[in-house]
Amino acid sequence: MYLIWRSYEMPDNRQCALYIVQDTQSGDVKIGISNNPKERKKEIQVTYNVGHVRGISITWFLTRKEALLWESKFHKKFKLKHSPERGGKEWFSLSGYEVKSFIEWMKQSTQDREKKIQVLKDLIHKEEP
């Protein structure tokens, strides 16, 4: 029993994506995280009261914890725009401008991540004899 509890409490240090998908029937968007966004998109279509789900944008983080942090920030930012018809607290009725701004933030986040990775690679190669 102790081992099960400990494994549950251990942080997930794998890469994790923050994604935004859209229900093409209502136009509502879902902001969520997943280690496997392709599979998650399929699950969303089955789980929620939606039509076809189309992926809008995605950005990756080095850890699940970091992705959760940003997901939480965006959920709070858009909390007054919840769409309870879709089910769950991750669905929002956003304007075109809000979606576009979110996508731009995601693009910048991806560029920032790539810069961090390059810095790490440079440091590793610098330390090699």
JSON list of C-alpha atoms in Angstrom, two decimals:
[
{"chain": "A", "resi": 1, "resn": "MET", "atom": "CA", "xyz": [0.00, 0.00, 0.00]},
{"chain": "A", "resi": 2, "resn": "TYR", "atom": "CA", "xyz": [2.82, 2.41, 0.87]},
{"chain": "A", "resi": 3, "resn": "LEU", "atom": "CA", "xyz": [4.49, 1.93, -2.53]},
{"chain": "A", "resi": 4, "resn": "ILE", "atom": "CA", "xyz": [1.27, 2.74, -4.35]},
{"chain": "A", "resi": 5, "resn": "TRP", "atom": "CA", "xyz": [0.80, 5.92, -2.36]},
{"chain": "A", "resi": 6, "resn": "ARG", "atom": "CA", "xyz": [4.39, 7.00, -2.92]},
{"chain": "A", "resi": 7, "resn": "SER", "atom": "CA", "xyz": [4.22, 6.44, -6.67]},
{"chain": "A", "resi": 8, "resn": "TYR", "atom": "CA", "xyz": [1.01, 8.48, -6.79]},
{"chain": "A", "resi": 9, "resn": "GLU", "atom": "CA", "xyz": [2.67, 11.36, -4.95]},
{"chain": "A", "resi": 10, "resn": "MET", "atom": "CA", "xyz": [5.83, 11.38, -7.05]},
{"chain": "A", "resi": 11, "resn": "PRO", "atom": "CA", "xyz": [6.03, 14.21, -9.59]},
{"chain": "A", "resi": 12, "resn": "ASP", "atom": "CA", "xyz": [5.73, 13.39, -13.26]},
{"chain": "A", "resi": 13, "resn": "ASN", "atom": "CA", "xyz": [8.90, 14.76, -14.85]},
{"chain": "A", "resi": 14, "resn": "ARG", "atom": "CA", "xyz": [8.03, 13.91, -18.43]},
{"chain": "A", "resi": 15, "resn": "GLN", "atom": "CA", "xyz": [7.33, 16.56, -21.02]},
{"chain": "A", "resi": 16, "resn": "CYS", "atom": "CA", "xyz": [3.74, 17.72, -21.07]},
{"chain": "A", "resi": 17, "resn": "ALA", "atom": "CA", "xyz": [1.73, 19.77, -23.54]},
{"chain": "A", "resi": 18, "resn": "LEU", "atom": "CA", "xyz": [-0.68, 22.62, -22.96]},
{"chain": "A", "resi": 19, "resn": "TYR", "atom": "CA", "xyz": [-3.27, 22.50, -25.71]},
{"chain": "A", "resi": 20, "resn": "ILE", "atom": "CA", "xyz": [-6.33, 24.31, -26.97]},
{"chain": "A", "resi": 21, "resn": "VAL", "atom": "CA", "xyz": [-8.96, 22.47, -29.00]},
{"chain": "A", "resi": 22, "resn": "GLN", "atom": "CA", "xyz": [-12.28, 23.62, -30.39]},
{"chain": "A", "resi": 23, "resn": "ASP", "atom": "CA", "xyz": [-15.71, 22.02, -30.59]},
{"chain": "A", "resi": 24, "resn": "THR", "atom": "CA", "xyz": [-16.66, 22.80, -34.20]},
{"chain": "A", "resi": 25, "resn": "GLN", "atom": "CA", "xyz": [-20.41, 22.74, -33.41]},
{"chain": "A", "resi": 26, "resn": "SER", "atom": "CA", "xyz": [-20.47, 25.32, -30.61]},
{"chain": "A", "resi": 27, "resn": "GLY", "atom": "CA", "xyz": [-17.15, 27.08, -31.19]},
{"chain": "A", "resi": 28, "resn": "ASP", "atom": "CA", "xyz": [-16.23, 26.57, -27.53]},
{"chain": "A", "resi": 29, "resn": "VAL", "atom": "CA", "xyz": [-12.62, 25.80, -26.73]},
{"chain": "A", "resi": 30, "resn": "LYS", "atom": "CA", "xyz": [-11.01, 23.47, -24.20]},
{"chain": "A", "resi": 31, "resn": "ILE", "atom": "CA", "xyz": [-7.74, 24.37, -22.52]},
{"chain": "A", "resi": 32, "resn": "GLY", "atom": "CA", "xyz": [-6.00, 21.35, -21.05]},
{"chain": "A", "resi": 33, "resn": "ILE", "atom": "CA", "xyz": [-2.75, 19.45, -20.63]},
{"chain": "A", "resi": 34, "resn": "SER", "atom": "CA", "xyz": [-1.63, 16.01, -21.71]},
{"chain": "A", "resi": 35, "resn": "ASN", "atom": "CA", "xyz": [1.49, 13.91, -22.17]},
{"chain": "A", "resi": 36, "resn": "ASN", "atom": "CA", "xyz": [-0.20, 12.50, -25.29]},
{"chain": "A", "resi": 37, "resn": "PRO", "atom": "CA", "xyz": [-2.35, 15.25, -26.87]},
{"chain": "A", "resi": 38, "resn": "LYS", "atom": "CA", "xyz": [-3.24, 13.20, -29.94]},
{"chain": "A", "resi": 39, "resn": "GLU", "atom": "CA", "xyz": [-4.90, 10.50, -27.80]},
{"chain": "A", "resi": 40, "resn": "ARG", "atom": "CA", "xyz": [-6.40, 13.12, -25.50]},
{"chain": "A", "resi": 41, "resn": "LYS", "atom": "CA", "xyz": [-8.15, 14.76, -28.46]},
{"chain": "A", "resi": 42, "resn": "LYS", "atom": "CA", "xyz": [-9.81, 11.43, -29.29]},
{"chain": "A", "resi": 43, "resn": "GLU", "atom": "CA", "xyz": [-10.90, 11.02, -25.66]},
{"chain": "A", "resi": 44, "resn": "ILE", "atom": "CA", "xyz": [-12.39, 14.51, -25.61]},
{"chain": "A", "resi": 45, "resn": "GLN", "atom": "CA", "xyz": [-14.65, 13.73, -28.58]},
{"chain": "A", "resi": 46, "resn": "VAL", "atom": "CA", "xyz": [-16.02, 10.69, -26.76]},
{"chain": "A", "resi": 47, "resn": "THR", "atom": "CA", "xyz": [-16.17, 12.09, -23.21]},
{"chain": "A", "resi": 48, "resn": "TYR", "atom": "CA", "xyz": [-17.73, 15.52, -23.67]},
{"chain": "A", "resi": 49, "resn": "ASN", "atom": "CA", "xyz": [-20.95, 16.78, -25.24]},
{"chain": "A", "resi": 50, "resn": "VAL", "atom": "CA", "xyz": [-19.22, 17.99, -28.40]},
{"chain": "A", "resi": 51, "resn": "GLY", "atom": "CA", "xyz": [-19.21, 17.47, -32.13]},
{"chain": "A", "resi": 52, "resn": "HIS", "atom": "CA", "xyz": [-15.95, 17.20, -34.02]},
{"chain": "A", "resi": 53, "resn": "VAL", "atom": "CA", "xyz": [-12.94, 18.48, -32.07]},
{"chain": "A", "resi": 54, "resn": "ARG", "atom": "CA", "xyz": [-10.21, 20.28, -33.96]},
{"chain": "A", "resi": 55, "resn": "GLY", "atom": "CA", "xyz": [-6.79, 21.06, -32.57]},
{"chain": "A", "resi": 56, "resn": "ILE", "atom": "CA", "xyz": [-5.99, 24.76, -32.59]},
{"chain": "A", "resi": 57, "resn": "SER", "atom": "CA", "xyz": [-2.59, 25.05, -30.93]},
{"chain": "A", "resi": 58, "resn": "ILE", "atom": "CA", "xyz": [-0.15, 23.29, -28.63]},
{"chain": "A", "resi": 59, "resn": "THR", "atom": "CA", "xyz": [2.99, 24.11, -26.71]},
{"chain": "A", "resi": 60, "resn": "TRP", "atom": "CA", "xyz": [5.22, 21.75, -24.75]},
{"chain": "A", "resi": 61, "resn": "PHE", "atom": "CA", "xyz": [6.76, 22.13, -21.31]},
{"chain": "A", "resi": 62, "resn": "LEU", "atom": "CA", "xyz": [9.68, 20.24, -19.85]},
{"chain": "A", "resi": 63, "resn": "THR", "atom": "CA", "xyz": [7.58, 18.97, -16.92]},
{"chain": "A", "resi": 64, "resn": "ARG", "atom": "CA", "xyz": [3.93, 18.27, -16.16]},
{"chain": "A", "resi": 65, "resn": "LYS", "atom": "CA", "xyz": [4.18, 20.59, -13.16]},
{"chain": "A", "resi": 66, "resn": "GLU", "atom": "CA", "xyz": [5.07, 23.53, -15.40]},
{"chain": "A", "resi": 67, "resn": "ALA", "atom": "CA", "xyz": [2.22, 22.70, -17.81]},
{"chain": "A", "resi": 68, "resn": "LEU", "atom": "CA", "xyz": [-0.22, 22.49, -14.86]},
{"chain": "A", "resi": 69, "resn": "LEU", "atom": "CA", "xyz": [0.91, 25.91, -13.67]},
{"chain": "A", "resi": 70, "resn": "TRP", "atom": "CA", "xyz": [0.17, 27.54, -17.02]},
{"chain": "A", "resi": 71, "resn": "GLU", "atom": "CA", "xyz": [-3.10, 25.63, -17.46]},
{"chain": "A", "resi": 72, "resn": "SER", "atom": "CA", "xyz": [-4.22, 26.93, -14.07]},
{"chain": "A", "resi": 73, "resn": "LYS", "atom": "CA", "xyz": [-3.27, 30.50, -14.98]},
{"chain": "A", "resi": 74, "resn": "PHE", "atom": "CA", "xyz": [-5.32, 30.41, -18.18]},
{"chain": "A", "resi": 75, "resn": "HIS", "atom": "CA", "xyz": [-8.29, 28.75, -16.48]},
{"chain": "A", "resi": 76, "resn": "LYS", "atom": "CA", "xyz": [-8.28, 31.59, -13.93]},
{"chain": "A", "resi": 77, "resn": "LYS", "atom": "CA", "xyz": [-7.89, 34.22, -16.64]},
{"chain": "A", "resi": 78, "resn": "PHE", "atom": "CA", "xyz": [-10.95, 32.93, -18.50]},
{"chain": "A", "resi": 79, "resn": "LYS", "atom": "CA", "xyz": [-13.01, 31.82, -15.46]},
{"chain": "A", "resi": 80, "resn": "LEU", "atom": "CA", "xyz": [-15.87, 34.18, -16.33]},
{"chain": "A", "resi": 81, "resn": "LYS", "atom": "CA", "xyz": [-16.09, 32.64, -19.80]},
{"chain": "A", "resi": 82, "resn": "HIS", "atom": "CA", "xyz": [-16.80, 29.03, -18.74]},
{"chain": "A", "resi": 83, "resn": "SER", "atom": "CA", "xyz": [-19.03, 26.99, -21.03]},
{"chain": "A", "resi": 84, "resn": "PRO", "atom": "CA", "xyz": [-20.80, 24.49, -18.73]},
{"chain": "A", "resi": 85, "resn": "GLU", "atom": "CA", "xyz": [-22.78, 23.04, -21.66]},
{"chain": "A", "resi": 86, "resn": "ARG", "atom": "CA", "xyz": [-19.66, 21.19, -22.78]},
{"chain": "A", "resi": 87, "resn": "GLY", "atom": "CA", "xyz": [-19.09, 19.69, -19.35]},
{"chain": "A", "resi": 88, "resn": "GLY", "atom": "CA", "xyz": [-16.14, 20.18, -17.07]},
{"chain": "A", "resi": 89, "resn": "LYS", "atom": "CA", "xyz": [-14.34, 23.35, -16.05]},
{"chain": "A", "resi": 90, "resn": "GLU", "atom": "CA", "xyz": [-11.89, 23.41, -18.95]},
{"chain": "A", "resi": 91, "resn": "TRP", "atom": "CA", "xyz": [-14.34, 24.60, -21.65]},
{"chain": "A", "resi": 92, "resn": "PHE", "atom": "CA", "xyz": [-14.64, 28.28, -22.49]},
{"chain": "A", "resi": 93, "resn": "SER", "atom": "CA", "xyz": [-16.55, 30.54, -24.88]},
{"chain": "A", "resi": 94, "resn": "LEU", "atom": "CA", "xyz": [-13.76, 32.80, -26.07]},
{"chain": "A", "resi": 95, "resn": "SER", "atom": "CA", "xyz": [-13.77, 35.54, -28.67]},
{"chain": "A", "resi": 96, "resn": "GLY", "atom": "CA", "xyz": [-11.69, 35.24, -31.82]},
{"chain": "A", "resi": 97, "resn": "TYR", "atom": "CA", "xyz": [-9.32, 37.84, -30.39]},
{"chain": "A", "resi": 98, "resn": "GLU", "atom": "CA", "xyz": [-8.88, 35.87, -27.14]},
{"chain": "A", "resi": 99, "resn": "VAL", "atom": "CA", "xyz": [-8.14, 32.67, -29.05]},
{"chain": "A", "resi": 100, "resn": "LYS", "atom": "CA", "xyz": [-5.68, 34.47, -31.32]},
{"chain": "A", "resi": 101, "resn": "SER", "atom": "CA", "xyz": [-3.90, 36.04, -28.32]},
{"chain": "A", "resi": 102, "resn": "PHE", "atom": "CA", "xyz": [-3.68, 32.66, -26.63]},
{"chain": "A", "resi": 103, "resn": "ILE", "atom": "CA", "xyz": [-2.19, 31.10, -29.78]},
{"chain": "A", "resi": 104, "resn": "GLU", "atom": "CA", "xyz": [0.38, 33.91, -29.99]},
{"chain": "A", "resi": 105, "resn": "TRP", "atom": "CA", "xyz": [1.34, 33.29, -26.36]},
{"chain": "A", "resi": 106, "resn": "MET", "atom": "CA", "xyz": [1.74, 29.56, -27.14]},
{"chain": "A", "resi": 107, "resn": "LYS", "atom": "CA", "xyz": [4.00, 30.33, -30.11]},
{"chain": "A", "resi": 108, "resn": "GLN", "atom": "CA", "xyz": [6.17, 32.55, -27.93]},
{"chain": "A", "resi": 109, "resn": "SER", "atom": "CA", "xyz": [6.25, 29.87, -25.23]},
{"chain": "A", "resi": 110, "resn": "THR", "atom": "CA", "xyz": [7.48, 27.32, -27.79]},
{"chain": "A", "resi": 111, "resn": "GLN", "atom": "CA", "xyz": [10.22, 29.70, -28.97]},
{"chain": "A", "resi": 112, "resn": "ASP", "atom": "CA", "xyz": [11.26, 30.33, -25.36]},
{"chain": "A", "resi": 113, "resn": "ARG", "atom": "CA", "xyz": [11.42, 26.59, -24.69]},
{"chain": "A", "resi": 114, "resn": "GLU", "atom": "CA", "xyz": [13.61, 26.03, -27.76]},
{"chain": "A", "resi": 115, "resn": "LYS", "atom": "CA", "xyz": [16.00, 28.75, -26.54]},
{"chain": "A", "resi": 116, "resn": "LYS", "atom": "CA", "xyz": [16.23, 27.09, -23.09]},
{"chain": "A", "resi": 117, "resn": "ILE", "atom": "CA", "xyz": [16.96, 23.73, -24.68]},
{"chain": "A", "resi": 118, "resn": "GLN", "atom": "CA", "xyz": [19.70, 25.25, -26.84]},
{"chain": "A", "resi": 119, "resn": "VAL", "atom": "CA", "xyz": [21.30, 26.88, -23.79]},
{"chain": "A", "resi": 120, "resn": "LEU", "atom": "CA", "xyz": [21.28, 23.50, -22.00]},
{"chain": "A", "resi": 121, "resn": "LYS", "atom": "CA", "xyz": [22.81, 21.77, -25.03]},
{"chain": "A", "resi": 122, "resn": "ASP", "atom": "CA", "xyz": [25.51, 24.42, -25.25]},
{"chain": "A", "resi": 123, "resn": "LEU", "atom": "CA", "xyz": [26.32, 24.00, -21.55]},
{"chain": "A", "resi": 124, "resn": "ILE", "atom": "CA", "xyz": [26.53, 20.22, -21.88]},
{"chain": "A", "resi": 125, "resn": "HIS", "atom": "CA", "xyz": [28.81, 20.40, -24.93]},
{"chain": "A", "resi": 126, "resn": "LYS", "atom": "CA", "xyz": [30.99, 23.03, -23.26]},
{"chain": "A", "resi": 127, "resn": "GLU", "atom": "CA", "xyz": [31.62, 20.77, -20.27]},
{"chain": "A", "resi": 128, "resn": "GLU", "atom": "CA", "xyz": [32.58, 17.74, -22.38]},
{"chain": "A", "resi": 129, "resn": "PRO", "atom": "CA", "xyz": [36.38, 17.19, -22.58]}
]
